[in-house]
Structure formats: structure tokens, C-alpha cells
PDB file of C-alpha atoms in Angstrom:
ATOM      1  CA  MET A   1     107.078  83.428 108.949  1.00  0.00           C
ATOM      2  CA  THR A   2     107.621  79.974 108.642  1.00  0.00           C
ATOM      3  CA  THR A   3     105.111  77.944 106.165  1.00  0.00           C
ATOM      4  CA  PRO A   4     102.704  75.701 108.324  1.00  0.00           C
ATOM      5  CA  THR A   5     102.196  72.102 106.786  1.00  0.00           C
ATOM      6  CA  ARG A   6     100.100  69.374 107.990  1.00  0.00           C
ATOM      7  CA  THR A   7      99.995  65.663 107.195  1.00  0.00           C
ATOM      8  CA  ASP A   8      96.713  64.015 105.290  1.00  0.00           C
ATOM      9  CA  TRP A   9      95.284  60.795 106.453  1.00  0.00           C
ATOM     10  CA  ARG A  10      97.541  58.620 104.746  1.00  0.00           C
ATOM     11  CA  GLY A  11     100.884  60.375 106.160  1.00  0.00           C
ATOM     12  CA  ASN A  12     101.779  62.979 102.975  1.00  0.00           C
ATOM     13  CA  PRO A  13     102.645  66.147 104.242  1.00  0.00           C
ATOM     14  CA  TYR A  14     101.165  69.214 102.288  1.00  0.00           C
ATOM     15  CA  THR A  15     101.243  72.837 102.359  1.00  0.00           C
ATOM     16  CA  THR A  16     100.033  75.745 100.586  1.00  0.00           C
ATOM     17  CA  GLY A  17     100.544  75.140  96.905  1.00  0.00           C
ATOM     18  CA  THR A  18      99.518  71.299  97.185  1.00  0.00           C
ATOM     19  CA  THR A  19      96.918  70.204  95.138  1.00  0.00           C
ATOM     20  CA  VAL A  20      94.505  67.939  97.768  1.00  0.00           C
ATOM     21  CA  LEU A  21      90.745  65.926  97.529  1.00  0.00           C
ATOM     22  CA  TYR A  22      88.705  67.464 100.288  1.00  0.00           C
ATOM     23  CA  ALA A  23      84.871  65.909 100.971  1.00  0.00           C
ATOM     24  CA  ARG A  24      82.490  68.406  99.333  1.00  0.00           C
ATOM     25  CA  ARG A  25      78.375  68.006  99.948  1.00  0.00           C
ATOM     26  CA  ILE A  26      76.011  68.525  97.814  1.00  0.00           C
ATOM     27  CA  SER A  27      71.981  68.928  99.197  1.00  0.00           C
ATOM     28  CA  THR A  28      72.094  65.119 100.776  1.00  0.00           C
ATOM     29  CA  SER A  29      75.017  63.822  98.688  1.00  0.00           C
ATOM     30  CA  CYS A  30      78.480  64.170  99.317  1.00  0.00           C
ATOM     31  CA  GLU A  31      81.333  64.037  96.689  1.00  0.00           C
ATOM     32  CA  ILE A  32      85.322  64.556  96.327  1.00  0.00           C
ATOM     33  CA  ALA A  33      86.563  67.985  95.103  1.00  0.00           C
ATOM     34  CA  GLU A  34      89.732  69.100  94.084  1.00  0.00           C
ATOM     35  CA  GLY A  35      91.291  72.458  95.427  1.00  0.00           C
ATOM     36  CA  VAL A  36      94.996  74.143  95.812  1.00  0.00           C
ATOM     37  CA  VAL A  37      95.943  74.892  99.492  1.00  0.00           C
ATOM     38  CA  ILE A  38      96.318  78.622  99.549  1.00  0.00           C
ATOM     39  CA  ASP A  39      96.586  79.398 103.307  1.00  0.00           C
ATOM     40  CA  ILE A  40      96.649  76.784 106.806  1.00  0.00           C
ATOM     41  CA  TYR A  41      95.994  78.545 110.307  1.00  0.00           C
ATOM     42  CA  ASP A  42      94.778  78.016 113.688  1.00  0.00           C
ATOM     43  CA  ALA A  43      91.356  79.949 114.525  1.00  0.00           C
ATOM     44  CA  VAL A  44      89.997  80.302 117.932  1.00  0.00           C
ATOM     45  CA  ARG A  45      86.334  81.483 118.881  1.00  0.00           C
ATOM     46  CA  ASP A  46      86.521  84.851 121.100  1.00  0.00           C
ATOM     47  CA  ALA A  47      84.271  84.461 123.870  1.00  0.00           C
ATOM     48  CA  ARG A  48      83.061  88.251 124.058  1.00  0.00           C
ATOM     49  CA  THR A  49      82.097  88.276 120.544  1.00  0.00           C
ATOM     50  CA  ASN A  50      81.436  84.740 119.890  1.00  0.00           C
ATOM     51  CA  ARG A  51      83.051  85.195 116.513  1.00  0.00           C
ATOM     52  CA  TRP A  52      86.090  83.415 114.986  1.00  0.00           C
ATOM     53  CA  ALA A  53      89.161  84.975 114.221  1.00  0.00           C
ATOM     54  CA  ARG A  54      93.010  83.553 113.386  1.00  0.00           C
ATOM     55  CA  ALA A  55      95.112  82.868 116.126  1.00  0.00           C
ATOM     56  CA  ASP A  56      97.420  85.982 117.234  1.00  0.00           C
ATOM     57  CA  PRO A  57     100.237  84.226 118.863  1.00  0.00           C
ATOM     58  CA  ASP A  58     101.487  87.725 119.809  1.00  0.00           C
ATOM     59  CA  ASN A  59      98.018  88.004 121.928  1.00  0.00           C
ATOM     60  CA  PRO A  60      97.769  85.573 125.611  1.00  0.00           C
ATOM     61  CA  ASN A  61      94.285  85.687 125.400  1.00  0.00           C
ATOM     62  CA  HIS A  62      94.068  83.418 121.984  1.00  0.00           C
ATOM     63  CA  GLN A  63      97.118  80.967 123.534  1.00  0.00           C
ATOM     64  CA  THR A  64      94.456  80.067 126.518  1.00  0.00           C
ATOM     65  CA  ILE A  65      91.769  78.932 123.849  1.00  0.00           C
ATOM     66  CA  THR A  66      91.605  75.690 123.529  1.00  0.00           C
ATOM     67  CA  GLY A  67      89.052  72.530 122.528  1.00  0.00           C
ATOM     68  CA  ARG A  68      85.923  73.281 120.984  1.00  0.00           C
ATOM     69  CA  ASP A  69      87.076  76.877 120.703  1.00  0.00           C
ATOM     70  CA  ARG A  70      90.294  76.269 118.443  1.00  0.00           C
ATOM     71  CA  GLU A  71      90.677  74.656 115.435  1.00  0.00           C
ATOM     72  CA  THR A  72      93.734  74.249 112.626  1.00  0.00           C
ATOM     73  CA  ARG A  73      91.411  75.516 109.369  1.00  0.00           C
ATOM     74  CA  VAL A  74      92.567  74.625 105.456  1.00  0.00           C
ATOM     75  CA  ILE A  75      91.696  77.573 102.761  1.00  0.00           C
ATOM     76  CA  VAL A  76      91.997  75.682  99.726  1.00  0.00           C
ATOM     77  CA  GLN A  77      90.810  77.036  95.865  1.00  0.00           C
ATOM     78  CA  PRO A  78      89.168  74.532  93.938  1.00  0.00           C
ATOM     79  CA  THR A  79      90.129  73.937  90.768  1.00  0.00           C
ATOM     80  CA  GLY A  80      86.922  73.000  89.406  1.00  0.00           C
ATOM     81  CA  ARG A  81      87.392  69.420  89.091  1.00  0.00           C
ATOM     82  CA  GLU A  82      84.977  67.104  91.163  1.00  0.00           C
ATOM     83  CA  SER A  83      83.794  63.374  91.244  1.00  0.00           C
ATOM     84  CA  LYS A  84      79.511  63.992  90.557  1.00  0.00           C
ATOM     85  CA  ASN A  85      80.056  66.078  87.626  1.00  0.00           C
ATOM     86  CA  TRP A  86      77.431  68.670  90.041  1.00  0.00           C
ATOM     87  CA  ARG A  87      78.945  71.349  87.920  1.00  0.00           C
ATOM     88  CA  LEU A  88      81.306  72.995  90.177  1.00  0.00           C
ATOM     89  CA  ASN A  89      82.306  75.777  88.353  1.00  0.00           C
ATOM     90  CA  THR A  90      78.786  76.321  87.054  1.00  0.00           C
ATOM     91  CA  ARG A  91      74.645  77.083  88.313  1.00  0.00           C
ATOM     92  CA  GLN A  92      71.669  77.184  87.216  1.00  0.00           C
ATOM     93  CA  ALA A  93      70.750  80.535  85.137  1.00  0.00           C
ATOM     94  CA  ARG A  94      68.424  82.839  86.592  1.00  0.00           C
ATOM     95  CA  ASN A  95      65.823  85.541  85.467  1.00  0.00           C
ATOM     96  CA  GLU A  96      65.524  88.760  86.588  1.00  0.00           C
ATOM     97  CA  ASN A  97      62.544  87.494  89.147  1.00  0.00           C
ATOM     98  CA  TRP A  98      65.300  84.821  90.124  1.00  0.00           C
ATOM     99  CA  ILE A  99      63.681  82.038  88.853  1.00  0.00           C
ATOM    100  CA  GLY A 100      65.255  79.176  87.495  1.00  0.00           C
ATOM    101  CA  VAL A 101      66.240  79.406  83.417  1.00  0.00           C
ATOM    102  CA  TYR A 102      64.882  75.765  81.526  1.00  0.00           C
ATOM    103  CA  ASP A 103      65.685  75.265  77.681  1.00  0.00           C
ATOM    104  CA  GLU A 104      62.563  74.128  75.422  1.00  0.00           C
ATOM    105  CA  HIS A 105      63.127  70.192  76.572  1.00  0.00           C
ATOM    106  CA  GLY A 106      62.652  71.645  80.330  1.00  0.00           C
ATOM    107  CA  SER A 107      66.607  70.958  81.209  1.00  0.00           C
ATOM    108  CA  PRO A 108      68.031  73.718  83.168  1.00  0.00           C
ATOM    109  CA  ILE A 109      70.184  76.394  81.676  1.00  0.00           C
ATOM    110  CA  PHE A 110      73.939  76.662  83.282  1.00  0.00           C
ATOM    111  CA  GLU A 111      76.213  79.337  83.192  1.00  0.00           C
ATOM    112  CA  PRO A 112      79.851  79.795  84.280  1.00  0.00           C
ATOM    113  CA  VAL A 113      80.533  80.957  88.340  1.00  0.00           C
ATOM    114  CA  GLU A 114      83.506  81.760  90.153  1.00  0.00           C
ATOM    115  CA  HIS A 115      83.707  79.998  93.462  1.00  0.00           C
ATOM    116  CA  GLY A 116      86.027  81.773  95.798  1.00  0.00           C
ATOM    117  CA  PRO A 117      88.081  79.854  98.416  1.00  0.00           C
ATOM    118  CA  VAL A 118      86.823  77.189 100.681  1.00  0.00           C
ATOM    119  CA  ALA A 119      87.325  76.860 104.489  1.00  0.00           C
ATOM    120  CA  LEU A 120      88.279  73.377 105.013  1.00  0.00           C
ATOM    121  CA  THR A 121      87.654  72.374 109.032  1.00  0.00           C
ATOM    122  CA  ALA A 122      87.081  68.319 108.614  1.00  0.00           C
ATOM    123  CA  LEU A 123      91.351  67.691 108.498  1.00  0.00           C
ATOM    124  CA  ALA A 124      91.083  64.231 108.524  1.00  0.00           C
ATOM    125  CA  ASN A 125      89.507  64.090 104.898  1.00  0.00           C
ATOM    126  CA  ILE A 126      92.214  65.526 103.110  1.00  0.00           C
ATOM    127  CA  THR A 127      94.094  63.793 100.840  1.00  0.00           C
ATOM    128  CA  VAL A 128      97.320  64.839  99.013  1.00  0.00           C
ATOM    129  CA  ILE A 129      97.351  64.143  95.422  1.00  0.00           C
ATOM    130  CA  THR A 130     100.878  62.500  95.118  1.00  0.00           C
ATOM    131  CA  PRO A 131     102.172  62.648  91.311  1.00  0.00           C
TER     132      PRO A 131
END
């Protein structure tokens, strides 16, 4: 099986292992985040279950699905580097009642967190980081 390759908006190719920048939304703001591509695949929406699934090249039903029911997905593992310092690798600490914890000055206390992979579908916004 060959590794899929796509091209960013500037014409630079990317595949698994490539470091890219992508748009990330935080509340009403948008920022740029960095991540490493870990998978690229086509997804289709199954009309019977109304769920997305990885397109199966051996399934004839998947080959006939087009338009809004078919999309390419790029799975990216965030590196933790982002433009607005929104603490991509942390989250506000919570107590046993799931209420935010603050220090003596009223500032929120943050704790480290491991973020899982992100599925990107707005592929026109991906930018390859070139050396």
C-alpha cells in the first residue's frame, strides 16, 4: 500500500511524518497550531447508519459515494506549539466537584494534559513547514 501524498495551498507536498501548520479554533478566536501528519485517508458517510467511515477500496458502495458524503481527512498529532499561547498542552486544574482551581491571586492553575490526534477536514488551510 502506498503512502498518500497531498499538496498544501502553496504547492508543497506532505505525507505522514511531515510537520504542518493548521488553523485551530478556540472559542471565538482562531490560532495557528503545529502538528505532525500521522495519517491521510478518504472518508465516506454511510447513508444507512449516518456515520463516517474510512473509505474501503474493495467496497463497491464506497466507490459510488461522492459530493458532501465523501471527504479527505488528514490526521495530525499536535506538537504543543501554537501561535497564541493558549496552553495547548495544559488545561485548567479542577477540584473533585469539577470546579476550576485558582491561586491566591485569582489566576487559574493549569495542569499538563496529553492531547490526542486531530482530524483535519479543511485541507486548504494546511501549510507545510519547509526547512
